[in-house]
């Protein structure tokens, strides 16, 4: 077995970077080459059909059958001109990944000839056999039908020779079975609420879109090395393995020069992305060895979410060509940094204004403060729900593990804005006096532009930080579908803006207040009410954990705990109020997330049991036998004096026995706990059992295995080590 490890190291050391020839066209010319975007739409569609599609995209208008026929035939012509032979509805089921089932355009005509067929019906709706996608009990197996339906707001694209049409995925009875449906509903809710509020400041605003710019972190590991690790292959992370002598202490990887092999991978990846219209822009080394980041320019949130899902798929595919395995797991290697996916978020009007961009005039500043403070209040009121939106078995390993924000949700806004809010909070009650107003406006005007200049005011330890003209939600995990976090964030902001509007209108109509006064007055209250969510200090520190507890902020360290809020009455009401999901849909999702958690921990438990029993223990016994032989030999030579020569070996033999018995007994206990847990009927209780009864054995077993790794002859150790996985270039 150990020969496999050495072969793998040898193979990986011999790897040369794959030669990438930069295409002859410039990247700007390749952009969107494989996307059925507005310009191809315009080119291939009759004018009235084109206008209908634009209307559908911008104003959510329905596309009628005739237009759909036009679009389908245009799409077909375009796709075939690009060499496509198949089409698929491309959707994001609740597995977190993407799903596709390819159908050929080709269809026999019945007279011995064949045609290429793709009509409006095929574009608009499909019925994939969906019985094997998670549905949380929404569909009985006898009614397993699911429908995918075209989402005209996200353009179709070609991968290889397949035309991919972004779609939503719903059940026969209309319940959402994917991540896109609730997202689209939340985006529409925030559009509606934010447009109303933005119109206090500019009557020309007719639409507000949420913008999202994600930053994808990942690890690259040589594929030969990865394939020697059953844990990495099946669970995406190392379940055991001692840290290398050198990790990231020297901080020599971050922003360092990108290793050639990785760079070749990135270049090919970027070219693929650019052709698919994913506007990738930034690449750099991350903190941990072999860890990297890729970020695009921000886009409308639905499109950005699709692009991230697409990216992750392409990343894995391209990695294969470069003999890499790409790791999206939030914490593949205990002891060194894990990976996140920062979600940079803002709201933009159809008049081209970033509502979280501090302006230079008093009016735009008040507008900025309105959206800024309402967002903080939304996070304050719904911190637990926001925490739930990023909960996963993987992310539990990362949150609070001293390189990522803790599981406590708080908001960082920086020194200047904190001062602005403090001043605003302290102006007297009732109508603002003219002096107060002038003072406030002066302060606000005077201070905010500085924020833009002063980009050093950054706090990397906050889960939700204001970064100049957007909020950055940093607690999102690297393997997550951004839709979950984006659905919740946009929903809670929509709800808060909606309430804000009611309060302001009430002051205007019933208290005879001027609009600006009314807005200031409500904002002041919001600042007071949401104060405890604001934290400017070190989020990684133990003091913060204590302080947060004193403030009454939640700290849900595990997924089963964090998810419970999803089915609280308030949450269900909030979802229903904005028509994001009904009770059935939310409960189904809760169930699915719990099941996913349970399965992940269950699988990890099995893998850990297997590796420790089949790899570690036999190796430990072989080495122990070698030591026993050695002791025996020393005895033969030195007779009764042998102990003074053999005492260290004897000590090692004893220690090895100790670890072996610890592994064996704990694997057995873990298996017993799994059996007990599996019998628990309710998923929430079962998840608790997996979390609190099964999982604690992981660390105990790992500890013994890792000790053995340090003792046992490197030549026979079968599992590729940290240093090999992380430092082979
Ligand atoms: P960093 O946080 O690493 O310093 P940047 O400031 O470059 O990174 O921005 C990170 C991401 O934020 C990018 O994807 C960028 O497009 C995105 N971003 C910038 N402005 C906005 C905005 N108004 N809305 C959403 N995302 C934005
Ligand atoms: Mg960032």
XYZ file of C-alpha atoms and ligand atoms in Angstrom:
757
model
C 0.000 0.000 0.000
C 2.681 2.450 0.907
C 4.191 2.081 -2.554
C 1.086 3.872 -3.794
C 1.987 6.905 -1.734
C 5.541 6.989 -3.037
C 4.441 6.453 -6.622
C 2.003 9.326 -6.232
C 4.626 11.666 -4.845
C 6.939 10.714 -7.684
C 4.260 11.326 -10.283
C 3.394 14.680 -8.822
C 7.024 15.775 -8.623
C 7.460 14.971 -12.297
C 4.471 17.027 -13.378
C 5.119 19.917 -15.695
C 2.698 22.807 -16.057
C 0.259 22.161 -18.895
C 1.189 24.466 -21.750
C -1.606 26.943 -22.322
C -1.441 28.926 -25.490
C -3.215 32.201 -24.972
C -5.888 32.402 -27.689
C -5.084 34.661 -30.586
C -8.096 36.821 -29.771
C -7.885 39.151 -26.820
C -9.892 38.222 -23.758
C -12.167 41.195 -24.231
C -13.079 39.773 -27.647
C -13.744 36.316 -26.227
C -16.076 37.637 -23.561
C -19.491 36.040 -23.807
C -18.603 34.167 -27.001
C -20.588 31.130 -25.814
C -23.473 33.053 -24.290
C -26.804 33.707 -25.901
C -26.681 37.284 -24.657
C -28.523 40.437 -25.584
C -26.477 41.020 -28.686
C -27.009 37.493 -30.047
C -30.657 37.786 -29.060
C -30.926 40.998 -31.032
C -29.155 39.462 -33.960
C -31.292 36.303 -34.124
C -34.734 37.592 -33.025
C -37.471 39.635 -34.706
C -37.689 43.072 -33.100
C -41.006 42.622 -31.267
C -39.863 39.324 -29.786
C -36.649 40.981 -28.686
C -38.556 43.727 -26.895
C -40.794 41.146 -25.205
C -37.776 39.313 -23.849
C -36.223 42.530 -22.557
C -39.516 43.328 -20.835
C -39.557 39.921 -19.247
C -36.000 40.325 -18.009
C -36.429 43.819 -16.657
C -39.989 43.866 -15.440
C -40.838 40.222 -14.846
C -43.450 40.272 -17.647
C -44.628 36.885 -18.876
C -43.321 35.632 -22.180
C -46.108 34.346 -24.383
C -46.000 31.209 -26.462
C -45.314 32.943 -29.744
C -42.332 34.820 -28.373
C -41.059 31.625 -26.762
C -41.224 29.938 -30.186
C -39.214 32.798 -31.641
C -36.640 32.657 -28.894
C -36.362 28.867 -29.188
C -35.738 28.986 -32.890
C -33.237 31.819 -32.461
C -31.462 29.920 -29.712
C -31.349 26.790 -31.831
C -29.936 28.621 -34.825
C -27.331 30.299 -32.659
C -26.393 27.102 -30.802
C -26.107 25.025 -33.963
C -23.983 27.714 -35.573
C -21.653 27.211 -32.604
C -21.530 23.460 -33.085
C -23.987 22.477 -30.350
C -25.681 19.104 -30.798
C -27.621 18.864 -27.526
C -29.572 21.059 -25.172
C -30.328 20.801 -21.497
C -32.323 22.558 -18.849
C -29.692 23.564 -16.335
C -30.863 23.914 -12.758
C -29.702 23.951 -9.176
C -31.431 21.259 -7.150
C -31.131 21.193 -3.402
C -28.033 19.029 -3.555
C -26.167 22.325 -3.803
C -24.680 21.464 -7.191
C -26.046 21.800 -10.691
C -28.086 19.316 -12.683
C -28.334 18.694 -16.396
C -29.772 16.049 -18.651
C -28.780 16.369 -22.282
C -31.187 15.841 -25.173
C -30.149 15.887 -28.800
C -31.628 18.443 -31.210
C -31.617 15.583 -33.659
C -34.974 13.953 -34.284
C -35.946 11.432 -36.989
C -38.609 12.947 -39.230
C -40.282 9.573 -39.823
C -39.469 9.379 -43.513
C -35.932 8.119 -43.131
C -34.505 11.624 -42.795
C -33.894 13.629 -39.651
C -34.199 17.226 -38.527
C -32.841 19.412 -35.738
C -35.736 20.224 -33.478
C -36.027 22.621 -30.560
C -39.282 24.490 -30.055
C -40.865 26.886 -27.599
C -42.272 24.028 -25.553
C -38.878 22.477 -25.098
C -37.409 25.829 -24.152
C -40.060 26.792 -21.647
C -40.662 23.607 -19.737
C -39.237 20.163 -19.223
C -40.080 17.324 -16.950
C -36.850 15.750 -15.787
C -37.363 12.500 -13.910
C -36.755 14.165 -10.634
C -37.493 11.445 -8.158
C -33.908 11.246 -7.003
C -33.397 14.885 -6.131
C -33.874 15.910 -2.510
C -37.394 17.168 -1.903
C -37.797 16.960 1.862
C -40.925 14.883 1.575
C -42.747 17.373 -0.659
C -43.307 14.768 -3.292
C -44.459 11.278 -2.664
C -42.651 8.781 -4.779
C -45.829 8.105 -6.718
C -46.006 11.789 -7.582
C -42.377 12.376 -8.305
C -42.858 14.760 -11.143
C -40.758 17.891 -11.160
C -40.730 20.624 -13.746
C -37.903 22.793 -14.882
C -38.943 26.103 -16.375
C -36.930 28.643 -18.316
C -35.519 31.632 -16.417
C -35.247 34.321 -19.091
C -33.280 36.570 -16.722
C -30.192 34.375 -16.951
C -28.899 33.853 -20.485
C -28.377 30.430 -22.040
C -24.821 29.297 -22.750
C -22.919 26.518 -24.448
C -20.569 24.153 -22.681
C -18.760 21.813 -25.019
C -21.482 20.916 -27.493
C -24.453 21.397 -25.201
C -26.776 24.383 -25.046
C -27.524 24.983 -21.357
C -30.719 26.830 -20.471
C -30.878 28.161 -16.904
C -34.149 27.061 -15.353
C -36.037 26.951 -12.119
C -37.087 23.599 -10.713
C -40.497 23.141 -9.097
C -42.714 20.271 -8.052
C -45.909 19.199 -9.764
C -47.793 21.115 -7.094
C -45.704 24.242 -7.590
C -43.361 24.084 -4.597
C -39.786 25.217 -5.116
C -37.328 22.329 -5.371
C -34.270 24.391 -6.088
C -32.228 27.317 -4.846
C -33.237 29.662 -7.623
C -36.972 29.982 -7.016
C -36.718 31.427 -3.491
C -33.834 33.623 -4.634
C -35.844 35.093 -7.503
C -38.733 35.720 -5.131
C -36.460 37.432 -2.594
C -34.880 39.547 -5.316
C -38.275 40.639 -6.422
C -39.250 41.467 -2.809
C -36.169 43.595 -2.302
C -36.728 45.272 -5.658
C -40.229 46.245 -4.665
C -39.366 47.465 -1.165
C -36.150 49.238 -2.115
C -37.702 50.948 -5.124
C -40.384 52.459 -2.904
C -37.791 53.771 -0.480
C -35.405 54.943 -3.209
C -38.257 57.013 -4.611
C -38.131 59.212 -1.488
C -34.949 60.513 -3.003
C -35.477 60.157 -6.727
C -38.818 59.732 -8.416
C -37.119 58.397 -11.535
C -36.220 55.122 -9.873
C -38.366 52.277 -11.150
C -36.308 49.260 -10.273
C -33.678 48.218 -7.774
C -31.451 45.234 -8.333
C -29.370 43.422 -5.775
C -25.761 43.073 -6.839
C -23.424 40.285 -5.847
C -19.693 39.894 -6.266
C -18.466 36.624 -4.783
C -14.868 35.734 -4.063
C -14.222 32.008 -4.486
C -11.471 30.462 -2.383
C -10.188 26.973 -3.124
C -7.288 24.577 -2.754
C -5.454 22.779 -5.527
C -3.995 19.378 -4.766
C -2.183 17.113 -7.186
C -4.674 14.501 -8.392
C -2.294 11.556 -7.951
C -1.658 12.540 -4.352
C -5.323 13.192 -3.697
C -6.312 9.796 -5.005
C -4.224 8.089 -2.315
C -6.429 9.611 0.358
C -9.850 7.997 0.718
C -10.940 10.822 3.028
C -10.045 13.528 0.523
C -11.684 11.658 -2.348
C -14.915 10.893 -0.527
C -15.335 13.587 2.092
C -13.354 16.376 0.438
C -11.218 16.860 3.525
C -8.559 15.063 5.531
C -10.107 13.243 8.462
C -6.687 12.529 9.860
C -3.096 13.555 9.231
C -0.647 15.420 11.385
C 0.101 19.016 10.506
C 3.327 19.569 8.600
C 6.238 21.183 10.431
C 5.662 24.183 8.218
C 2.155 25.396 7.628
C 1.259 28.993 6.951
C 3.200 30.563 9.856
C 5.641 32.332 7.592
C 2.776 33.875 5.674
C 4.859 33.433 2.582
C 2.068 32.201 0.339
C -0.457 35.031 0.589
C -0.293 37.223 -2.510
C 3.002 35.488 -3.337
C 3.981 34.666 -6.876
C 1.556 32.083 -8.213
C 3.176 28.670 -8.798
C 3.471 27.893 -12.506
C 1.281 24.816 -12.518
C -1.475 26.645 -10.692
C -1.124 29.636 -12.981
C -1.512 27.469 -16.078
C -4.690 26.090 -14.527
C -6.013 29.545 -13.735
C -5.336 30.814 -17.234
C -7.244 28.021 -18.882
C -10.027 28.384 -16.347
C -10.287 32.113 -16.933
C -10.478 31.719 -20.680
C -13.306 29.199 -20.309
C -15.086 31.501 -17.881
C -14.730 34.541 -20.076
C -16.227 32.737 -23.053
C -19.150 31.828 -20.809
C -19.621 35.440 -19.816
C -18.367 35.025 -16.245
C -16.439 38.268 -15.779
C -13.484 36.840 -13.851
C -11.093 39.547 -12.915
C -8.888 38.781 -9.955
C -6.663 35.833 -9.071
C -4.215 35.461 -6.233
C -2.655 33.112 -3.720
C -4.512 32.842 -0.446
C -3.133 32.466 3.057
C -2.684 28.700 3.226
C -0.210 26.808 1.049
C -1.835 25.719 -2.234
C -4.853 27.898 -1.500
C -6.047 30.413 -4.085
C -8.846 32.837 -4.814
C -10.742 33.883 -7.892
C -13.123 36.825 -8.057
C -15.225 38.286 -10.847
C -16.733 41.707 -11.259
C -20.033 41.919 -9.468
C -23.276 41.300 -11.357
C -26.999 41.209 -10.792
C -27.410 38.676 -7.978
C -29.337 35.953 -9.837
C -26.829 35.947 -12.655
C -23.926 36.071 -10.216
C -25.307 33.045 -8.386
C -25.661 31.126 -11.651
C -22.168 32.150 -12.622
C -20.740 30.910 -9.355
C -22.427 27.518 -9.737
C -21.197 27.346 -13.301
C -17.715 28.356 -12.235
C -17.457 25.611 -9.640
C -18.415 23.058 -12.237
C -15.873 24.378 -14.739
C -13.198 24.575 -12.075
C -13.486 20.853 -11.396
C -13.476 20.024 -15.097
C -10.461 22.145 -15.959
C -8.622 20.848 -12.879
C -8.757 17.356 -14.355
C -6.860 18.514 -17.436
C -4.126 19.914 -15.208
C -3.930 16.847 -12.962
C -5.293 18.769 -10.040
C -8.132 18.060 -7.729
C -9.799 21.280 -6.699
C -11.056 21.361 -3.131
C -14.082 23.490 -2.317
C -14.408 22.124 1.194
C -14.504 24.829 3.861
C -11.822 23.125 5.906
C -9.880 20.470 4.021
C -6.881 20.631 6.339
C -7.329 21.042 10.088
C -4.809 23.465 11.532
C -4.481 25.732 8.529
C -6.867 28.206 6.978
C -10.050 27.022 5.389
C -11.912 28.505 2.434
C -14.786 30.907 2.302
C -16.781 32.647 -0.345
C -17.222 36.284 0.587
C -20.472 37.622 -0.785
C -20.117 41.315 -1.608
C -23.602 42.714 -1.773
C -25.256 45.987 -2.577
C -28.388 47.489 -4.135
C -28.368 49.452 -7.370
C -31.105 51.498 -9.044
C -32.057 51.438 -12.683
C -30.830 55.038 -12.727
C -27.323 53.715 -12.162
C -26.912 54.601 -8.497
C -25.321 52.291 -5.926
C -27.584 52.772 -2.920
C -24.766 51.840 -0.550
C -22.348 54.239 -2.177
C -21.919 57.285 0.058
C -22.559 60.321 -2.057
C -21.213 63.829 -2.014
C -24.468 65.757 -1.646
C -26.695 65.844 1.447
C -29.508 64.177 -0.474
C -27.456 61.255 -1.696
C -25.952 60.944 1.750
C -29.333 60.657 3.359
C -30.198 58.045 0.772
C -26.996 56.188 1.578
C -27.657 56.366 5.317
C -31.165 55.087 4.784
C -30.085 51.918 3.016
C -27.016 51.516 5.188
C -28.877 51.763 8.493
C -31.788 49.670 7.324
C -29.395 46.905 6.328
C -27.791 46.974 9.760
C -31.210 46.828 11.374
C -32.212 43.929 9.139
C -29.120 42.001 10.185
C -29.774 42.881 13.820
C -33.324 41.602 13.727
C -32.552 38.498 11.723
C -29.048 37.541 12.763
C -30.065 33.980 13.542
C -31.663 33.494 10.181
C -28.597 34.879 8.460
C -26.486 32.438 10.481
C -28.781 29.600 9.398
C -28.335 30.588 5.752
C -24.648 29.697 5.895
C -24.929 26.613 8.078
C -23.424 23.378 6.819
C -21.432 20.498 8.243
C -18.387 21.763 6.344
C -18.712 25.375 7.402
C -18.952 24.345 11.078
C -15.261 23.464 10.897
C -14.363 26.877 9.615
C -16.507 29.378 11.497
C -14.656 30.598 14.533
C -11.659 28.420 13.799
C -9.376 31.447 14.057
C -9.201 32.260 10.378
C -12.855 32.854 9.769
C -15.448 34.952 11.514
C -17.071 33.212 14.471
C -20.596 31.880 14.325
C -21.687 35.110 16.023
C -23.240 37.465 13.516
C -22.133 41.083 13.932
C -21.668 44.089 11.683
C -18.494 46.098 11.210
C -18.798 49.578 9.744
C -15.495 51.294 10.543
C -14.549 54.263 12.681
C -15.938 57.090 10.530
C -19.340 55.631 9.980
C -19.588 54.622 13.619
C -19.059 58.296 14.494
C -21.670 59.376 12.001
C -24.216 56.962 13.455
C -23.343 57.985 17.011
C -23.974 61.633 16.169
C -27.189 60.883 14.399
C -28.334 58.839 17.354
C -27.728 61.659 19.780
C -29.650 64.467 18.118
C -32.679 65.390 20.183
C -36.114 63.912 19.771
C -38.925 65.197 17.637
C -38.369 67.424 14.662
C -34.767 68.277 14.102
C -33.951 71.896 14.778
C -32.513 73.729 11.773
C -29.129 73.833 13.559
C -29.169 70.124 14.202
C -30.095 69.432 10.670
C -27.330 71.594 9.289
C -24.846 70.143 11.694
C -25.853 66.630 10.881
C -25.841 67.178 7.189
C -22.486 68.856 7.360
C -21.075 66.002 9.337
C -22.537 63.408 7.104
C -21.388 65.211 4.012
C -18.007 65.943 5.451
C -17.298 62.471 6.669
C -18.551 59.972 4.236
C -16.330 60.705 1.270
C -13.373 60.062 3.570
C -14.450 56.487 3.890
C -13.818 56.014 0.235
C -10.348 57.427 0.537
C -9.568 55.451 3.610
C -9.716 51.861 2.550
C -7.364 50.754 5.296
C -10.226 50.758 7.755
C -10.904 47.095 7.243
C -11.679 44.439 9.725
C -11.155 40.958 8.366
C -12.534 39.347 11.493
C -16.114 40.481 10.994
C -18.695 38.204 9.411
C -20.558 41.145 7.897
C -18.486 44.187 7.103
C -19.134 47.429 5.291
C -16.344 47.929 2.791
C -16.734 51.396 1.338
C -19.704 50.960 -0.988
C -21.044 47.470 -0.267
C -21.471 44.996 2.526
C -19.318 41.922 2.527
C -20.887 38.808 4.008
C -17.801 36.824 4.880
C -19.246 33.872 6.697
C -20.450 32.134 3.528
C -18.671 28.824 2.953
C -16.584 28.117 -0.123
C -18.676 25.140 -1.241
C -22.022 26.837 -0.639
C -24.477 27.887 -3.276
C -24.630 31.676 -2.765
C -28.354 31.560 -3.412
C -29.061 30.541 0.162
C -27.270 33.467 1.750
C -28.536 35.858 -0.910
C -32.141 34.766 -0.489
C -32.048 35.470 3.223
C -30.087 38.701 3.009
C -32.331 40.196 0.355
C -35.445 38.989 2.106
C -34.548 40.519 5.468
C -33.514 43.804 3.882
C -36.753 43.845 1.898
C -38.740 43.279 5.058
C -36.900 45.994 6.935
C -37.269 48.537 4.111
C -40.934 47.727 3.938
C -41.353 48.426 7.665
C -39.229 51.551 7.372
C -41.460 52.932 4.646
C -44.533 52.396 6.795
C -42.929 54.242 9.726
C -41.741 57.159 7.621
C -45.066 57.534 5.833
C -46.822 57.484 9.157
C -44.726 60.397 10.441
C -45.299 62.325 7.243
C -49.034 61.731 7.092
C -50.020 61.678 10.751
C -47.374 63.811 12.456
C -47.076 66.383 9.750
C -43.373 65.928 9.491
C -41.308 66.866 6.492
C -39.947 63.917 4.571
C -36.292 64.436 5.549
C -37.205 64.911 9.202
C -39.318 61.806 9.160
C -36.501 59.795 7.618
C -33.945 61.136 10.095
C -36.263 60.374 12.980
C -36.884 56.798 11.975
C -33.214 56.222 11.202
C -32.265 57.481 14.637
C -34.534 54.911 16.229
C -33.165 52.166 14.011
C -29.630 53.056 15.038
C -30.569 52.752 18.692
C -32.453 49.521 18.212
C -29.708 47.835 16.257
C -26.727 49.004 18.256
C -25.845 45.684 19.786
C -25.137 44.046 16.431
C -22.339 46.522 15.708
C -18.873 45.415 16.684
C -15.623 47.022 15.649
C -13.130 44.917 17.587
C -11.367 41.633 16.960
C -14.007 39.078 16.071
C -11.560 36.223 16.517
C -10.859 37.000 20.150
C -12.212 35.122 23.158
C -13.257 38.431 24.696
C -15.685 38.963 21.866
C -17.333 35.618 22.492
C -17.905 36.684 26.098
C -18.995 40.183 25.201
C -21.389 38.932 22.550
C -22.958 36.652 25.094
C -23.414 39.626 27.406
C -25.060 41.526 24.547
C -27.438 38.649 24.016
C -26.154 37.739 20.557
C -26.453 34.109 19.520
C -23.457 31.910 18.942
C -24.667 28.772 17.235
C -21.549 26.736 16.727
C -23.124 23.782 15.000
C -25.450 23.330 12.074
C -28.234 21.450 13.886
C -28.407 24.291 16.418
C -28.198 26.989 13.780
C -30.875 25.526 11.530
C -33.609 25.383 14.142
C -34.555 29.021 13.553
C -35.702 28.104 10.040
C -38.905 26.605 11.352
C -39.645 29.131 14.096
C -42.979 30.808 13.717
C -41.414 34.229 13.037
C -39.350 32.799 10.225
C -42.265 31.017 8.625
C -44.292 34.226 8.865
C -41.504 36.247 7.309
C -41.192 33.815 4.403
C -44.952 33.770 3.896
C -45.325 37.543 4.193
C -43.033 38.153 1.253
C -44.140 35.023 -0.597
C -40.638 33.574 -0.609
C -41.647 30.121 0.546
C -44.689 28.623 2.165
C -44.581 26.488 5.278
C -44.326 23.259 3.309
C -41.381 24.550 1.317
C -39.508 25.843 4.362
C -40.075 22.681 6.349
C -38.945 20.591 3.402
C -35.758 22.594 3.174
C -35.133 22.279 6.888
C -35.498 18.532 6.543
C -33.181 18.413 3.530
C -30.483 20.419 5.273
C -30.653 18.234 8.345
C -30.485 15.095 6.235
C -27.504 16.471 4.390
C -25.789 17.203 7.664
C -26.533 13.740 9.002
C -25.314 12.029 5.847
C -22.108 14.013 5.759
C -21.236 13.166 9.346
C -22.299 9.583 8.815
C -20.105 9.204 5.738
C -17.167 10.842 7.477
C -17.615 8.505 10.427
C -17.530 5.495 8.151
C -14.478 6.711 6.266
C -12.644 7.490 9.484
C -13.493 4.049 10.841
C -12.242 2.407 7.645
C -9.018 4.351 7.335
C -8.067 3.954 10.937
C -8.883 0.234 10.972
C -7.590 -0.674 7.517
C -4.686 1.702 7.025
C -3.465 2.976 10.332
C -3.751 0.004 12.654
C -2.168 -2.571 10.306
C 0.695 -0.157 9.650
C 1.116 0.456 13.353
C 1.212 -3.287 14.001
C 3.838 -3.858 11.301
C 6.026 -1.191 12.760
C 5.471 -2.500 16.246
C 6.532 -5.960 15.060
C 9.712 -4.461 13.714
C 10.382 -2.904 17.103
C 9.620 -6.187 18.845
C 12.092 -7.935 16.566
C 14.632 -5.282 17.404
C 14.073 -5.699 21.150
C 14.285 -9.457 20.745
C 17.592 -9.037 18.905
C 18.970 -6.757 21.595
C 18.021 -9.338 24.163
C 19.879 -11.979 22.190
C 22.977 -9.826 22.146
C 22.925 -8.279 25.617
C 21.124 -10.914 27.620
C 19.733 -9.643 30.894
C 21.279 -6.177 30.419
C 19.243 -5.644 27.272
C 16.748 -3.303 28.897
C 19.156 -0.410 29.141
C 19.564 -0.618 25.362
C 15.966 -1.331 24.544
C 14.069 0.891 26.951
C 13.081 3.513 24.321
C 11.938 0.845 21.904
C 9.918 -0.818 24.623
C 8.410 2.513 25.478
C 7.427 3.017 21.818
C 5.913 -0.451 21.665
C 3.784 0.393 24.674
C 2.722 3.759 23.252
C 1.774 2.172 19.957
C -0.326 -0.399 21.774
C -2.002 2.391 23.683
C -2.945 4.285 20.529
C -4.078 1.135 18.766
C -6.374 0.237 21.581
C -7.675 3.801 21.796
C -8.465 3.771 18.068
C -10.132 0.379 18.213
C -12.281 1.068 21.215
C -13.290 4.536 20.027
C -14.132 3.380 16.518
C -16.336 0.791 18.132
C -18.005 3.321 20.400
C -18.512 5.686 17.466
C -20.134 2.903 15.464
C -22.435 2.119 18.369
C -23.462 5.777 18.605
C -24.163 5.790 14.893
C -26.405 2.810 15.265
C -28.324 4.501 18.052
C -28.573 7.731 16.086
C -29.817 5.968 12.969
C -32.812 4.677 14.869
C -33.981 8.163 15.832
C -37.024 8.972 13.760
C -36.983 12.767 13.730
C -34.292 14.353 11.592
C -33.646 17.200 14.034
C -33.010 14.834 16.941
C -30.978 12.558 14.691
C -28.843 15.493 13.569
C -28.313 16.457 17.221
C -27.175 12.915 17.959
C -24.770 12.895 15.032
C -23.440 16.248 16.130
C -23.120 15.627 19.850
C -22.714 11.863 20.167
C -21.027 10.658 16.983
C -18.850 13.545 15.886
C -16.929 14.010 19.149
C -15.221 10.666 18.444
C -13.639 12.087 15.301
C -11.169 14.173 17.268
C -10.336 11.383 19.694
C -9.666 8.887 16.913
C -7.768 11.420 14.875
C -5.574 12.309 17.823
C -4.389 8.698 18.204
C -3.885 8.241 14.459
C -1.896 11.465 14.196
C 0.313 10.438 17.106
C 1.018 7.170 15.312
C 1.861 9.051 12.138
C 4.601 10.836 14.050
C 6.031 7.616 15.483
C 5.884 5.227 12.612
C 8.540 4.758 9.974
C 7.755 7.174 7.143
C 8.602 4.462 4.608
C 5.627 2.340 5.498
C 3.096 5.082 6.305
C 0.421 4.572 3.668
C -1.331 7.931 3.683
C 0.021 10.917 1.804
C 1.011 13.524 4.341
C 0.145 17.180 4.800
C 3.565 18.310 3.610
C 3.212 16.338 0.391
C -0.324 17.452 -0.323
C 0.370 21.072 0.463
C 3.861 21.709 -0.739
C 4.226 19.673 -3.910
C 4.220 22.143 -6.746
P -11.467 42.665 -1.506
O -12.613 42.515 -0.570
O -10.730 41.368 -1.682
O -10.577 43.802 -1.193
P -12.646 44.046 -3.860
O -12.798 45.361 -3.205
O -11.840 43.997 -5.094
O -12.083 42.903 -2.933
O -14.091 43.516 -4.194
C -14.442 42.211 -4.065
C -15.698 41.954 -4.823
O -16.666 42.943 -4.516
C -15.561 41.956 -6.346
O -16.231 40.821 -6.861
C -16.281 43.209 -6.730
O -16.830 43.133 -8.017
C -17.363 43.240 -5.678
N -18.091 44.510 -5.603
C -17.619 45.769 -5.779
N -18.651 46.660 -5.738
C -19.786 45.939 -5.533
C -21.167 46.265 -5.433
N -21.601 47.510 -5.520
N -22.043 45.252 -5.265
C -21.629 43.986 -5.176
N -20.354 43.625 -5.267
C -19.427 44.574 -5.451
Mg -13.383 40.879 -0.111
